[in-house]
Tab-separated table of C-alpha atoms in Angstrom:
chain	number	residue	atom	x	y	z
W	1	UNK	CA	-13.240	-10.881	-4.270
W	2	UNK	CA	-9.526	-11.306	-3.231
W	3	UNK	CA	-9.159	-12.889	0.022
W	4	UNK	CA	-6.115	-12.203	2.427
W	5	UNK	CA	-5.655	-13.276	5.679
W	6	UNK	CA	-3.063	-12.386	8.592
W	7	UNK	CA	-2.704	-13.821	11.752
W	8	UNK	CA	-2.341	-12.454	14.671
W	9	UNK	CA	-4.358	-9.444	13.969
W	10	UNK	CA	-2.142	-7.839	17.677
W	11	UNK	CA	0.758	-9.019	19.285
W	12	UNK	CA	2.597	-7.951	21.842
W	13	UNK	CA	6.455	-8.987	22.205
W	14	UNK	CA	9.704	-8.672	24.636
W	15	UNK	CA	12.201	-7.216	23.147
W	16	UNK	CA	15.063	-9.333	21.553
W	17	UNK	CA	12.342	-12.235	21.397
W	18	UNK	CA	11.242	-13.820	17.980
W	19	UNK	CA	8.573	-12.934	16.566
W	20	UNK	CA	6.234	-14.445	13.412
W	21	UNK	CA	3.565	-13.133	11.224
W	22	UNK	CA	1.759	-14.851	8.966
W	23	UNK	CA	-0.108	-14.488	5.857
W	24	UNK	CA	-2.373	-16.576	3.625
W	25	UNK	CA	-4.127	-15.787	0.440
W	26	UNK	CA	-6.913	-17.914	-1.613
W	27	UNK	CA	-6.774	-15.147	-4.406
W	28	UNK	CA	-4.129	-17.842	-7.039
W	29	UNK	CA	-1.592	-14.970	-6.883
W	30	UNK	CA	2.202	-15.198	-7.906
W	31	UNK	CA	3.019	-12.279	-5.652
W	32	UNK	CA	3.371	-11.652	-2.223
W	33	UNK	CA	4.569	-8.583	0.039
W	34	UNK	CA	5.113	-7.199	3.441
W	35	UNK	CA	4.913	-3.742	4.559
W	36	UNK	CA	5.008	-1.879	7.542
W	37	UNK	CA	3.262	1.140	8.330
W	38	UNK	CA	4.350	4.188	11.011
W	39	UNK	CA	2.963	7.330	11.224
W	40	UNK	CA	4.476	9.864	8.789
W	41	UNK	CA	6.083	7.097	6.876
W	42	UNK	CA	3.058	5.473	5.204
W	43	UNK	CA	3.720	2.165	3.778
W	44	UNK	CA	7.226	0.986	3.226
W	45	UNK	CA	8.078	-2.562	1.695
W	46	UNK	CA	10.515	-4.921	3.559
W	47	UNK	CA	10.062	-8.706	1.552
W	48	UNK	CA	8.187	-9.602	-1.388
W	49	UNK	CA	8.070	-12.835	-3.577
W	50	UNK	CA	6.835	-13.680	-6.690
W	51	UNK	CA	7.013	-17.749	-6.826
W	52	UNK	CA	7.373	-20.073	-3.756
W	53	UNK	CA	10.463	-21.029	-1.813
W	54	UNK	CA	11.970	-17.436	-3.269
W	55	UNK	CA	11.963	-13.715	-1.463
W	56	UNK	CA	13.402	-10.729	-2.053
W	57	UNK	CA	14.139	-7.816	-0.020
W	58	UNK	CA	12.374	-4.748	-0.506
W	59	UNK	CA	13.082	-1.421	0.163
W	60	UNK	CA	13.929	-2.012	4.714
W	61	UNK	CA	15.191	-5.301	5.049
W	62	UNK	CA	17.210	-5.163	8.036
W	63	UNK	CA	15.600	-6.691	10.758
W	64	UNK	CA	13.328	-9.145	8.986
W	65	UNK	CA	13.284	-12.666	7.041
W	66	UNK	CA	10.240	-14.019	5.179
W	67	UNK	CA	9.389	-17.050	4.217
W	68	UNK	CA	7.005	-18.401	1.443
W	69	UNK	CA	6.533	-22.154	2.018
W	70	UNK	CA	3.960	-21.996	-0.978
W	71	UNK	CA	1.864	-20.065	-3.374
W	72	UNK	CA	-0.545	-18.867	-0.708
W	73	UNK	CA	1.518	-18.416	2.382
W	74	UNK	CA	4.114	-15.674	3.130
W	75	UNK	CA	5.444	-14.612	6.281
W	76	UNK	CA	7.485	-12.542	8.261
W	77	UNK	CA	10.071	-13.152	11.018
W	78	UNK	CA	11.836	-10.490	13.375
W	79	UNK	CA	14.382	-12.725	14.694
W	80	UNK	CA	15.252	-10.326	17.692
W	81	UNK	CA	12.550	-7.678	18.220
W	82	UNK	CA	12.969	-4.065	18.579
W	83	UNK	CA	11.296	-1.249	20.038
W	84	UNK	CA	11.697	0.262	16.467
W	85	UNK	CA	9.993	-2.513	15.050
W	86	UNK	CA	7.056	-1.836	16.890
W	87	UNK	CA	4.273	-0.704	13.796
W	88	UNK	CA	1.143	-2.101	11.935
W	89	UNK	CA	2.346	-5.055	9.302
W	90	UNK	CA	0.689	-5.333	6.448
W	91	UNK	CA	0.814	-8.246	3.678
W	92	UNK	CA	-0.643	-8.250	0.260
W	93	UNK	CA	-1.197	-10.331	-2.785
W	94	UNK	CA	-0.845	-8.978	-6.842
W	95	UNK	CA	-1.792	-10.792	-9.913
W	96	UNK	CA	0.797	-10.211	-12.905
W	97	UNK	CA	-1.276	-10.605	-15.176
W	98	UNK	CA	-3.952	-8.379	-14.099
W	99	UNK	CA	-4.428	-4.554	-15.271
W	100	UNK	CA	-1.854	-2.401	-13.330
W	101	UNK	CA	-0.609	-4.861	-10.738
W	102	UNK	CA	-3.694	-3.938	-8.322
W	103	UNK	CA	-1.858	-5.279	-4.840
W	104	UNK	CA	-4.741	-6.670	-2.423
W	105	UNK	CA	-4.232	-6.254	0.978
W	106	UNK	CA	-4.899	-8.247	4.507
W	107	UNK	CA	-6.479	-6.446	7.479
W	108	UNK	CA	-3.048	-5.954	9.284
W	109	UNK	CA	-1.166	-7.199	12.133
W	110	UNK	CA	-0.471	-4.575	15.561
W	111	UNK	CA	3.066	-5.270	16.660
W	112	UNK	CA	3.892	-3.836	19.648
W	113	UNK	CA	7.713	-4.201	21.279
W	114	UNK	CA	7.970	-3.608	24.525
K	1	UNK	CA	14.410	10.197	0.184
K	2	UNK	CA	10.999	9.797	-0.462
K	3	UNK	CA	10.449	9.126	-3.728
K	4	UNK	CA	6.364	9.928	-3.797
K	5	UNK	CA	5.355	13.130	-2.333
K	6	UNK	CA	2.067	13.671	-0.877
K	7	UNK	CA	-0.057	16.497	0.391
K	8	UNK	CA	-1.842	18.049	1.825
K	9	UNK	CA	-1.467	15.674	5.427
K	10	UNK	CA	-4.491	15.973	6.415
K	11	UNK	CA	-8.460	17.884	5.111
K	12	UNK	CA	-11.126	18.351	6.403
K	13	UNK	CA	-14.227	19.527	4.528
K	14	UNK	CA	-18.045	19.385	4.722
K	15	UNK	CA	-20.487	16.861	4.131
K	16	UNK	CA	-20.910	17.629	0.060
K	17	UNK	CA	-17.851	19.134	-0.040
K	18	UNK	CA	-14.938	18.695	-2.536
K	19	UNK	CA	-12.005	17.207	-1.552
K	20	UNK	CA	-8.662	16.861	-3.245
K	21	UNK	CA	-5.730	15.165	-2.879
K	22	UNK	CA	-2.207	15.582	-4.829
K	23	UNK	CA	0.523	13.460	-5.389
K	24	UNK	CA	4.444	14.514	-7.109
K	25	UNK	CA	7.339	12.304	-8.137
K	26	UNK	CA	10.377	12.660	-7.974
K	27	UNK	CA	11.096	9.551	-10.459
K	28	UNK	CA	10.725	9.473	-14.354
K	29	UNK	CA	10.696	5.778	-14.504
K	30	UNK	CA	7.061	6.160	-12.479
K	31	UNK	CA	4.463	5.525	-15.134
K	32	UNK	CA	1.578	3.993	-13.773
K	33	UNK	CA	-0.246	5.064	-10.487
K	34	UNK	CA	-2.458	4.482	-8.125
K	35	UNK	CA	-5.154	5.900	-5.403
K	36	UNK	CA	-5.760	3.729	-2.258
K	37	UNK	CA	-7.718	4.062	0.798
K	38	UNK	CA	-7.356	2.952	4.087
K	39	UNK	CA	-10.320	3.128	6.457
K	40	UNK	CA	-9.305	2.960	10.306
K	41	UNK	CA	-8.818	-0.065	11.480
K	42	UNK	CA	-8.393	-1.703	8.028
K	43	UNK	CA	-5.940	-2.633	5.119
K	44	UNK	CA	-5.482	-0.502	2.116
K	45	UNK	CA	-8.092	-0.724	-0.343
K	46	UNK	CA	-7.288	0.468	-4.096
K	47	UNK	CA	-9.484	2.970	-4.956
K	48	UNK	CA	-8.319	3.736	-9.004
K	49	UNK	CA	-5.737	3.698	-11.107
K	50	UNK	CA	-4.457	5.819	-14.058
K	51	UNK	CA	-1.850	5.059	-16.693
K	52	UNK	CA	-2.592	7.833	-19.241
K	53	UNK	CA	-2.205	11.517	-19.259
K	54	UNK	CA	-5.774	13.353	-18.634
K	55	UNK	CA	-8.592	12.615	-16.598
K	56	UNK	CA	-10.304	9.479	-15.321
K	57	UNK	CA	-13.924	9.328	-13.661
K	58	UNK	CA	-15.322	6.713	-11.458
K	59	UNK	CA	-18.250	7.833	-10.179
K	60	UNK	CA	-17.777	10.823	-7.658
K	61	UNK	CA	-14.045	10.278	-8.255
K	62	UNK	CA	-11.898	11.772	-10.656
K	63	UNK	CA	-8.213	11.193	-11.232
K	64	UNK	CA	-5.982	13.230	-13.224
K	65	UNK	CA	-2.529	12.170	-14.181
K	66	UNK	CA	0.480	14.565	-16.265
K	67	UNK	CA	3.216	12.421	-16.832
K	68	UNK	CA	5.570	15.765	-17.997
K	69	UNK	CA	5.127	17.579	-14.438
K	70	UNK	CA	5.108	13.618	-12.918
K	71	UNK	CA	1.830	14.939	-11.258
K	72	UNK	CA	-0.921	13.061	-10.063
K	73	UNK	CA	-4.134	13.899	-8.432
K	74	UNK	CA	-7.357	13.100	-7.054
K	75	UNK	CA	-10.646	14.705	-6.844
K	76	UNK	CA	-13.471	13.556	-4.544
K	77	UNK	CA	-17.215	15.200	-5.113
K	78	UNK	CA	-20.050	15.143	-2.826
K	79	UNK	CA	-17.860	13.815	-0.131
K	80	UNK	CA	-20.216	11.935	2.138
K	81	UNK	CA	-18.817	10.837	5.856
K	82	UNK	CA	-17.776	7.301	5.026
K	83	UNK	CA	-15.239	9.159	2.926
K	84	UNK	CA	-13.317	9.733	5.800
K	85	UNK	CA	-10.075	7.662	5.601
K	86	UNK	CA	-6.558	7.863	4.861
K	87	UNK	CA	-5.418	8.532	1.043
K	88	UNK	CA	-2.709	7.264	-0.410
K	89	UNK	CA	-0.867	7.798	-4.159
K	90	UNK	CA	1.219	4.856	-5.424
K	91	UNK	CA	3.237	4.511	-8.248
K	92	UNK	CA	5.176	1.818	-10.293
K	93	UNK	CA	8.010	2.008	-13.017
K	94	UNK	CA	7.255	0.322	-16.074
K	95	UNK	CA	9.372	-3.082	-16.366
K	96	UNK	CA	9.570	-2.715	-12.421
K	97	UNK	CA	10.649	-5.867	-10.663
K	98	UNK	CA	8.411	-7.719	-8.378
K	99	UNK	CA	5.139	-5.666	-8.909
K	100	UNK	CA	6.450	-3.177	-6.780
K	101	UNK	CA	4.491	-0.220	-5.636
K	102	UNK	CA	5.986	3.035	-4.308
K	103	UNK	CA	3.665	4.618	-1.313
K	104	UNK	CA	3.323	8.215	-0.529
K	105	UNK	CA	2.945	9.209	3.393
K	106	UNK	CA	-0.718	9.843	2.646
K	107	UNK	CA	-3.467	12.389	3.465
K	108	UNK	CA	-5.889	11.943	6.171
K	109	UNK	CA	-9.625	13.465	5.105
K	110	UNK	CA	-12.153	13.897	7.746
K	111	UNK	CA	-15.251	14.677	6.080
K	112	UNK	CA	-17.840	16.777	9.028
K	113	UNK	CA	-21.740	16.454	8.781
């Protein structure tokens, strides 16, 4: 089964500190994503990439850089946390070339900005 | 504006119950769609998925999908306690860039004993 992987599973951070969240996937896929997820909101996309050393922004950049070094690492970087950044981060893995796009998920980071 | 529109927000029902979960958007490009489910705690888990008008069955889950009314929904039979979790519809355009998936807020189920 798809494996993905996120480290730290909590964190807690001062605001206007940096902050970075990483993800790693042994599942061969092209593409990568970040979402966060608030209450009422469910999951919105911020970065995704489909080949290494390439992101794009998704639908709430602002605030957030990724990076994906290679195939099966992607992270996340809030360059000066705040408070409203403060949410559970989610990263995930699709295959193109598989029925649908099925996107396979990690178990989620805690962020909290204080 | 969100583009995937969920409800109810929440359901409870009984142990053997029937639960059901709907799902509208607002987007014609939206062709193919998917149920996920999130147990607390955990990361989204897809569930099914349905690119045709009509109804799909996986076990004691049905999905039904009418591309004309851009409705989608979900039907859960039997609903046993480990159902419990939150529900969410997703949906991507065709030719969509990246792979990308459009979430709906989601519906929380709490299934009782």
């Amino acid at each position: 089964e798809a494996a993905v992987t996120q480290s730290p599973r909590s964190k807690v951070a001062v605001t206007g500190g940096k902050v970075t969240l990483s993800c790693h996937q042994t599942n061969n896929h092209d593409y990568m994503y970040w979402y966060r997820q608030d209450t009422g909101h469910g999951l919105r996309l911020i970065h995704y990439s489909y080949v290494a050393d390439s992101t794009e922004k998704g639908d709430i950049p602002d605030g957030y850089k990724a990076s994906r070094p290679s195939q099966e690492n992607f992270s996340l970087i809030l360059e000066l946390a705040s408070l409203s950044q403060t949410a559970v981060y989610f990263c995930a893995s699709s295959d193109p070339t598989g029925e649908g796009y099925e996107q396979y998920f990690g178990p989620g980071t805690r962020l909290t900005v204080l | 504006q969100q583009k995937v529109q969920q409800s109810p927000e929440s359901l409870s029902v009984p142990e053997g119950g029937m639960a059901s979960f709907n799902c509208t958007s607002s987007d014609r490009n939206f062709q193919y769609f998917w149920w996920y489910r999130q147990h607390s705690g955990e990361g989204p888990k897809a569930l099914m998925s349905i690119f045709s008008d009509g109804d799909k069955k996986e076990g004691r889950f049905t999905a039904h999908l009418n591309k004309a009314s851009l409705h989608v929904s979900l039907h859960i039979r039997d609903s046993q306690p480990s159902d419990s979790a939150l529900y969410f519809c997703a949906a991507r355009s065709y030719g969509g860039s990246g792979n990308k998936l459009i979430f709906g807020t989601g519906t929380l189920l709490s299934v009782k004993p």
